[in-house]
Short mmCIF file of C-alpha atoms in Angstrom, two decimals:
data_model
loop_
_atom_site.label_atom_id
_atom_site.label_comp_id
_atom_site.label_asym_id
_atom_site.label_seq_id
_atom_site.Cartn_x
_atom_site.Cartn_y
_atom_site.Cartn_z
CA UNK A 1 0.00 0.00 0.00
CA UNK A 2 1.57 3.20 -0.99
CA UNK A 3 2.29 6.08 1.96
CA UNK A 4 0.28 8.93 2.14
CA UNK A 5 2.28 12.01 1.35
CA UNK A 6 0.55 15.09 2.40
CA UNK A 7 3.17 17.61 1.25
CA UNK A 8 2.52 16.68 -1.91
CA UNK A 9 -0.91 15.98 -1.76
CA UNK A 10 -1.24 19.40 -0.66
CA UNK A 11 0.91 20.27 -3.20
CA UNK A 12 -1.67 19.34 -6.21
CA UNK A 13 -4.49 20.83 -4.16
CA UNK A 14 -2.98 24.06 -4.39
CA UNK A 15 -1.75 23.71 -8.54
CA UNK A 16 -5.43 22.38 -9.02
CA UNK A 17 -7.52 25.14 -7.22
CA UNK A 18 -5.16 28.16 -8.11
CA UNK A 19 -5.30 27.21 -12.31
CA UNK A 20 -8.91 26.33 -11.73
CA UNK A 21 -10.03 29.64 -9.63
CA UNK A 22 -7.91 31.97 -11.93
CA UNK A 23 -9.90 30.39 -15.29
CA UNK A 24 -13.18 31.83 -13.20
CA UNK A 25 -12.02 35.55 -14.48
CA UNK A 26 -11.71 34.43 -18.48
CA UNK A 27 -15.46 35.54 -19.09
CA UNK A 28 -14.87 38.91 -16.47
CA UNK A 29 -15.02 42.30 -18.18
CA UNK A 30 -14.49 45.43 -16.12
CA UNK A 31 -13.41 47.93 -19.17
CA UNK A 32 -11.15 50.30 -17.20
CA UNK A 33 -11.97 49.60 -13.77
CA UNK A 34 -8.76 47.63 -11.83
CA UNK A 35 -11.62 45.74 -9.91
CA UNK A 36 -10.87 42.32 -11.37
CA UNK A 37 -7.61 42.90 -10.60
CA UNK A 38 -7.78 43.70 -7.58
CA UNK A 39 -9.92 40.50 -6.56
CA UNK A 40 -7.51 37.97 -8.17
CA UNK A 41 -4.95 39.84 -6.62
CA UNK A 42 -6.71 38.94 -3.37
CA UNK A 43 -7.43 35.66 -4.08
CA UNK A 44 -4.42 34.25 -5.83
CA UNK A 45 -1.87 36.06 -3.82
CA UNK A 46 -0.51 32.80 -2.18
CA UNK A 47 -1.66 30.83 0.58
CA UNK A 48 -1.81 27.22 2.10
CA UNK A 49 -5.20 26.65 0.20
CA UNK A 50 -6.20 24.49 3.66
CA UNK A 51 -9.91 24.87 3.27
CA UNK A 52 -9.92 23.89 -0.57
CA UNK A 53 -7.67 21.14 0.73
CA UNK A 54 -10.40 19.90 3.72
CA UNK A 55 -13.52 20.15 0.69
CA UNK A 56 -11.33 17.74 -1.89
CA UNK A 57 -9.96 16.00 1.30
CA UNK A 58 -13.54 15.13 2.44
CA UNK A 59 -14.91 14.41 -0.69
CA UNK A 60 -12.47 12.13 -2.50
CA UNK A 61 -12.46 10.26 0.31
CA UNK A 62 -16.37 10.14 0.62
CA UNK A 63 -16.41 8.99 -3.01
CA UNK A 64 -16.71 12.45 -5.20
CA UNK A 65 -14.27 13.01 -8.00
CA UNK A 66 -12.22 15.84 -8.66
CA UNK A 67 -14.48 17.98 -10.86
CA UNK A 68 -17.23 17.85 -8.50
CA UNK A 69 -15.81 19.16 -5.76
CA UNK A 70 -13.96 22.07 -7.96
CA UNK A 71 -16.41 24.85 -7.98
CA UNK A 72 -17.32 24.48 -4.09
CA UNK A 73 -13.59 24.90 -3.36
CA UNK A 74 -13.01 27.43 -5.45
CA UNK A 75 -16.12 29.27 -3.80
CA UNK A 76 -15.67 29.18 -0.24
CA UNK A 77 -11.89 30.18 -1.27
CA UNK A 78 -13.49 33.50 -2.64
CA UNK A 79 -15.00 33.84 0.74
CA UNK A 80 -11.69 33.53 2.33
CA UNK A 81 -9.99 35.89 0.30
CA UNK A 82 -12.70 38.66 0.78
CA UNK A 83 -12.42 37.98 4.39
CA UNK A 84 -8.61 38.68 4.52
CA UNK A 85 -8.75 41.75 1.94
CA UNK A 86 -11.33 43.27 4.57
CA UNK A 87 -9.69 42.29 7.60
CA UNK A 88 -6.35 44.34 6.60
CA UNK A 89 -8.32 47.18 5.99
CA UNK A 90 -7.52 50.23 8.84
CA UNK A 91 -10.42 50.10 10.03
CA UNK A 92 -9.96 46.71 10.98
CA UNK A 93 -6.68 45.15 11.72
CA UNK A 94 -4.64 47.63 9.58
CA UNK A 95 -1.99 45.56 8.19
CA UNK A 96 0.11 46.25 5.48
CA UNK A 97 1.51 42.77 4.51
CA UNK A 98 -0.37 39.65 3.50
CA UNK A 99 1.36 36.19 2.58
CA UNK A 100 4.54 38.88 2.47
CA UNK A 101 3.01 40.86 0.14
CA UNK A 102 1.33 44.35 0.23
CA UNK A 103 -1.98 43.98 0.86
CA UNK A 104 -5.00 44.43 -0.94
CA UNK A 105 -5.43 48.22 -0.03
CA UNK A 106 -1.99 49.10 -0.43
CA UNK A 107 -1.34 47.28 -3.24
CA UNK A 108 -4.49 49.15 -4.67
CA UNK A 109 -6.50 51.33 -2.70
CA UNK A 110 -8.61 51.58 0.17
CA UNK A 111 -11.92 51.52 -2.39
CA UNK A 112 -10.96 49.66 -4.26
CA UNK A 113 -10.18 47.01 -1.68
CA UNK A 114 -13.40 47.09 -0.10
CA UNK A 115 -15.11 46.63 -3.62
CA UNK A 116 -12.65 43.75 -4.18
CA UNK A 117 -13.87 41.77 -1.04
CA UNK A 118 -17.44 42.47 -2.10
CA UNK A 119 -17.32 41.62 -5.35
CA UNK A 120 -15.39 38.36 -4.58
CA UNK A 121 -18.28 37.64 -2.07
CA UNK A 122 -21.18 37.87 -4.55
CA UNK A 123 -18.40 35.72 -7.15
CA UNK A 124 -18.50 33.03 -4.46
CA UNK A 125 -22.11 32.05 -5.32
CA UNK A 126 -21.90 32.91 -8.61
CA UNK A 127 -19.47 30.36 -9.22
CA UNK A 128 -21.55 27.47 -7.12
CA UNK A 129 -24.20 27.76 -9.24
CA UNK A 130 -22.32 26.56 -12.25
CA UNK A 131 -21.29 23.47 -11.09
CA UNK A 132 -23.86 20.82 -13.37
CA UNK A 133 -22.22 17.32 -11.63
CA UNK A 134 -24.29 17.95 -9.01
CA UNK A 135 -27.79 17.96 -7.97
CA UNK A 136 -30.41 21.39 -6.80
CA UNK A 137 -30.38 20.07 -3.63
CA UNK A 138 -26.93 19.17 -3.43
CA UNK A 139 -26.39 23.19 -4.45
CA UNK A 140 -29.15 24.28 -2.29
CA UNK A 141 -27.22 23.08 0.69
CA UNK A 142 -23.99 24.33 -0.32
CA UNK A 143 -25.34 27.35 -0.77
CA UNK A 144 -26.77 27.14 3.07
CA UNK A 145 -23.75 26.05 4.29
CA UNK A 146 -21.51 28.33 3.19
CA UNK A 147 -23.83 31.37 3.16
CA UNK A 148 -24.09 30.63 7.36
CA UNK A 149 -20.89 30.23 7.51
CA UNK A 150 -19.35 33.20 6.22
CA UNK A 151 -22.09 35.83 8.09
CA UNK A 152 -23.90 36.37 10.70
CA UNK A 153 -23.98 32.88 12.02
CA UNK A 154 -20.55 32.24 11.29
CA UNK A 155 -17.43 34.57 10.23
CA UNK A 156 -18.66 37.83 10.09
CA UNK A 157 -19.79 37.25 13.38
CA UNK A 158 -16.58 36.39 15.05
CA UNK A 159 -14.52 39.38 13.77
CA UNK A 160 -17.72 40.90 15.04
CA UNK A 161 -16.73 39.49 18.49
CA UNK A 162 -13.39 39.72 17.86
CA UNK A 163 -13.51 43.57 17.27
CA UNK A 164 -15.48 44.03 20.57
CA UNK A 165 -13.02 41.75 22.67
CA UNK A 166 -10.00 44.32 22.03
CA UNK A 167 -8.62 45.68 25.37
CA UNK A 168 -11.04 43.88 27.55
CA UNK A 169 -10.46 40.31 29.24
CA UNK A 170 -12.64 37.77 27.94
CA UNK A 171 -13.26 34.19 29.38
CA UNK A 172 -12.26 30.71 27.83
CA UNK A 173 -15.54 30.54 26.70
CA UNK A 174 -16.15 33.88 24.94
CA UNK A 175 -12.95 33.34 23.34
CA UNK A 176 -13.30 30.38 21.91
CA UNK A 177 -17.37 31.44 20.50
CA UNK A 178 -15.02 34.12 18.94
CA UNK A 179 -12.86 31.46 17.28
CA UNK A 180 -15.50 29.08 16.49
CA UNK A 181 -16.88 31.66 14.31
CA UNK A 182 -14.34 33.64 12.95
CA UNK A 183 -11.95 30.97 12.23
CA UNK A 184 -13.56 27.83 12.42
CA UNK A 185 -16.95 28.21 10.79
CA UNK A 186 -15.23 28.19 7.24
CA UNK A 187 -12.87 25.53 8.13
CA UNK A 188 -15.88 23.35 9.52
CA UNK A 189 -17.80 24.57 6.22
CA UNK A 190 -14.94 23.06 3.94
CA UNK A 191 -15.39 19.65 5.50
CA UNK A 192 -19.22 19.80 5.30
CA UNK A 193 -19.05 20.95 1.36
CA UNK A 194 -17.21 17.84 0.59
CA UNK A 195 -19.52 15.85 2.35
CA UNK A 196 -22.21 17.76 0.46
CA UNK A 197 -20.89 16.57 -3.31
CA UNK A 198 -20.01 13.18 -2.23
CA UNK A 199 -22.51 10.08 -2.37
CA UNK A 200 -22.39 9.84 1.15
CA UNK A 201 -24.56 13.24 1.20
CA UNK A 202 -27.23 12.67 4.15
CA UNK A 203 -25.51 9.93 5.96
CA UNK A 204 -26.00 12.08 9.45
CA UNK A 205 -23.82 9.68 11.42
CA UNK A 206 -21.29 10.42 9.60
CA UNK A 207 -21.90 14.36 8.80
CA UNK A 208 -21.61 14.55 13.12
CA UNK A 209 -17.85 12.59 13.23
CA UNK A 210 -16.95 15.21 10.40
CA UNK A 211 -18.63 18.36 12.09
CA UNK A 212 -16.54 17.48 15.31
CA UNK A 213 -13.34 16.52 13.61
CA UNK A 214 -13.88 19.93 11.88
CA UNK A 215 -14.96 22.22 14.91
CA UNK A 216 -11.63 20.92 16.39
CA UNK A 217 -9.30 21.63 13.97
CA UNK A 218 -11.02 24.73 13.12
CA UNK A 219 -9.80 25.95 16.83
CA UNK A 220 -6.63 24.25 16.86
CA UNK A 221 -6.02 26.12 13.96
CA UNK A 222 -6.83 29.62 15.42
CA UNK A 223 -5.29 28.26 18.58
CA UNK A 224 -2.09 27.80 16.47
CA UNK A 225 -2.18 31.20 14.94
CA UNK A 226 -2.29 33.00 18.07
CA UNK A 227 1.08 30.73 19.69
CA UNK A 228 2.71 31.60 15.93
CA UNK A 229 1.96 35.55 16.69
CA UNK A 230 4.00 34.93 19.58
CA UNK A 231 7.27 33.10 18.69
CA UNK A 232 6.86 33.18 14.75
CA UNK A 233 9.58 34.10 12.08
CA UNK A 234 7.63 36.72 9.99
CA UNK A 235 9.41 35.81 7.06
CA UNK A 236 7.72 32.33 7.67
CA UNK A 237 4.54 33.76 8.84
CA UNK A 238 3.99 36.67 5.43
CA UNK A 239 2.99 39.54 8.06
CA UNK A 240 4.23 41.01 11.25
CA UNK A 241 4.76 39.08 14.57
CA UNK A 242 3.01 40.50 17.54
CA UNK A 243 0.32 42.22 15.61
CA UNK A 244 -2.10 41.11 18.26
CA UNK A 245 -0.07 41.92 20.90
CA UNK A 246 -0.11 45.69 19.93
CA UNK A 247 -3.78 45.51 19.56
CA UNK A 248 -4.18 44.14 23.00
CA UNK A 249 -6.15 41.22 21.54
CA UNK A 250 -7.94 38.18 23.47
CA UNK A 251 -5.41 35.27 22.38
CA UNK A 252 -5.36 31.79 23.86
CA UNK A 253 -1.61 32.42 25.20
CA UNK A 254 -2.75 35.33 27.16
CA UNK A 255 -5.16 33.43 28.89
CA UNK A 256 -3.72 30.34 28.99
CA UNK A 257 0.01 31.25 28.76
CA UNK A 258 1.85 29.92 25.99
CA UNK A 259 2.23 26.79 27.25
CA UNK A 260 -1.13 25.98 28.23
CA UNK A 261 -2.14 27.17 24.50
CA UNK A 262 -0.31 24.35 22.93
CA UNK A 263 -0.86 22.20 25.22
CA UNK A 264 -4.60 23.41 24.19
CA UNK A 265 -4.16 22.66 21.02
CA UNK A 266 -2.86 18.97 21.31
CA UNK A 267 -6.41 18.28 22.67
CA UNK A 268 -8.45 19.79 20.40
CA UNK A 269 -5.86 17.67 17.82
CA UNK A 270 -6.62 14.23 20.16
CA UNK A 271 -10.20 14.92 19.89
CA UNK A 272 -9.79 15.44 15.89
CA UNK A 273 -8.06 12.18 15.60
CA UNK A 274 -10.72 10.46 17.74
CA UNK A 275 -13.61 11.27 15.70
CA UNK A 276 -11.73 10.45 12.32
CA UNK A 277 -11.37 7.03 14.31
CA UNK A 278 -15.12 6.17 13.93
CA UNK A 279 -15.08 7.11 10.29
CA UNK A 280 -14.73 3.77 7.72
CA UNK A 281 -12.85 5.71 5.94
CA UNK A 282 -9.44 6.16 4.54
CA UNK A 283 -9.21 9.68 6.62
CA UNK A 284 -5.05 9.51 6.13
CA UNK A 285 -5.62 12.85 4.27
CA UNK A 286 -7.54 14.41 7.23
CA UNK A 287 -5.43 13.30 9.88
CA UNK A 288 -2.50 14.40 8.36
CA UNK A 289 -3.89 17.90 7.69
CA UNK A 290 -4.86 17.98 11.49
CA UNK A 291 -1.21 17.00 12.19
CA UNK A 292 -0.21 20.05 10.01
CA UNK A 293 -2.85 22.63 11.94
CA UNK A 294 -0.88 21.89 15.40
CA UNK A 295 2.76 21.95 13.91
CA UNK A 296 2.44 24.41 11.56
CA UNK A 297 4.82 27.36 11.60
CA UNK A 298 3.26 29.84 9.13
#
């Protein structure tokens, strides 16, 4: 039986989604305007590609092939990218590099930037509709799922949180319905969207191993981010350590310390790993991309 080799793996992932998100703009006029420009500056900019990873993860192992889990990738990608382009933003956390690059805004401009995130938002949906290997209500609940996940119920919510949490001390708790939502809620969406395009699509026994394994790396992965603002190489990380240091942020090291953070995040790894255990499955994929949350170092 051949190894698994997620480097690699990963690897195609991110060849596969990049070539395949980029041929999305081939039909896209905008005359003058640097709009377009600006969004696939935003999107293709670099990146792990981690929650296209987690949708082709989920469903090639569920049974979908490639092409039907392309577009659903690609979407909640769009989401992503919007997310980050807006969270720079100086009104936000005013950061000038992304991935080591300018950002959005100062590669562009400030309007521009905004209109960017926007656009790529509405661009998510537009691209999920023109998937045709899969079935209405297969998109319907795409649709669903990623639509809660990326607002109110989900991501918009947390930076929400997030925003409000800034120079005040927050409990366990509260910080980790911050995370859930800001972080996690498109991480648990990628795992669900592969679900959604596989044949296994309404098995619920198995949609509630893959929501846990997926709420736990979600936070691990936040939980990660925080310890990596802390005693990160910036060169590594794209953008500058102790960002949320200066903006007197809630962060699992501050409340925990930094040991109790990772120490934090090798449970919510454990309990990852234990629900990918009840999955007859081949979850090699997913348990080595949970491996990668926890030992990351970018």
């Amino acid at each position: 039986m051949t190894t698994y080799n997620f480097k690699q793996d990963l690897s195609k992932i991110q060849q596969r989604i990049n070539a395949f998100m980029l041929a999305q703009f081939d039909d896209i006029e905008c005359h003058s305007s640097p709009l377009a420009e600006a969004m696939k500056y935003g999107l293709l900019l670099g990146g792990k590609r981690i929650r296209p990873f987690l949708v082709y993860a989920t469903g090639r192992m569920l049974g979908a092939n490639l092409e039907q889990l392309d577009y659903a990738a690609a979407a909640l990608e769009c989401i992503h990218a919007y997310s980050l382009i807006h969270d720079d933003l100086p009104a936000m956390d005013n950061d000038d590099l992304r991935r080591g690059q300018p950002t959005c805004h100062i590669a562009f401009d400030h309007a521009t930037a905004i209109l960017a995130g926007d656009a790529l938002q509405a661009f998510a949906f537009d691209i999920l509709t023109k998937n045709t290997a899969l079935s209405g209500e297969q998109k319907l609940a795409l649709v669903q799922v990623l639509s809660r996940a990326s607002g109110v119920q989900g991501m918009c919510l947390g930076q929400s949180l997030d925003l409000l949490a800034e120079h005040k001390q927050v409990s366990l708790s509260e910080l980790e319905t911050i995370h859930r939502n800001k972080t996690g809620a498109l991480l648990s969406a990628a795992v669900t969207m592969g679900f959604i395009c596989s044949p296994e699509f309404g098995n619920q026994k198995l949609a509630q191993h893959l929501d846990n394994y997926s709420n736990a790396i979600g936070l691990a992965f936040q939980v990660q981010d925080d310890i990596l603002d802390i005693v990160g190489d910036q060169a590594e990380i794209g953008k500058p350590v102790g960002s949320d240091v200066d903006l007197d942020k809630s962060t699992y090291p501050k409340l925990l310390g930094l040991d109790g953070a990772k120490q934090k995040a090798q449970e919510l790894y454990q309990t990852a790993v234990q629900n990918l255990q009840e999955i007859p499955f081949d979850t090699s994929a997913l348990r080595s991309l949970a491996e990668f949350v926890v030992n990351r170092k970018s």
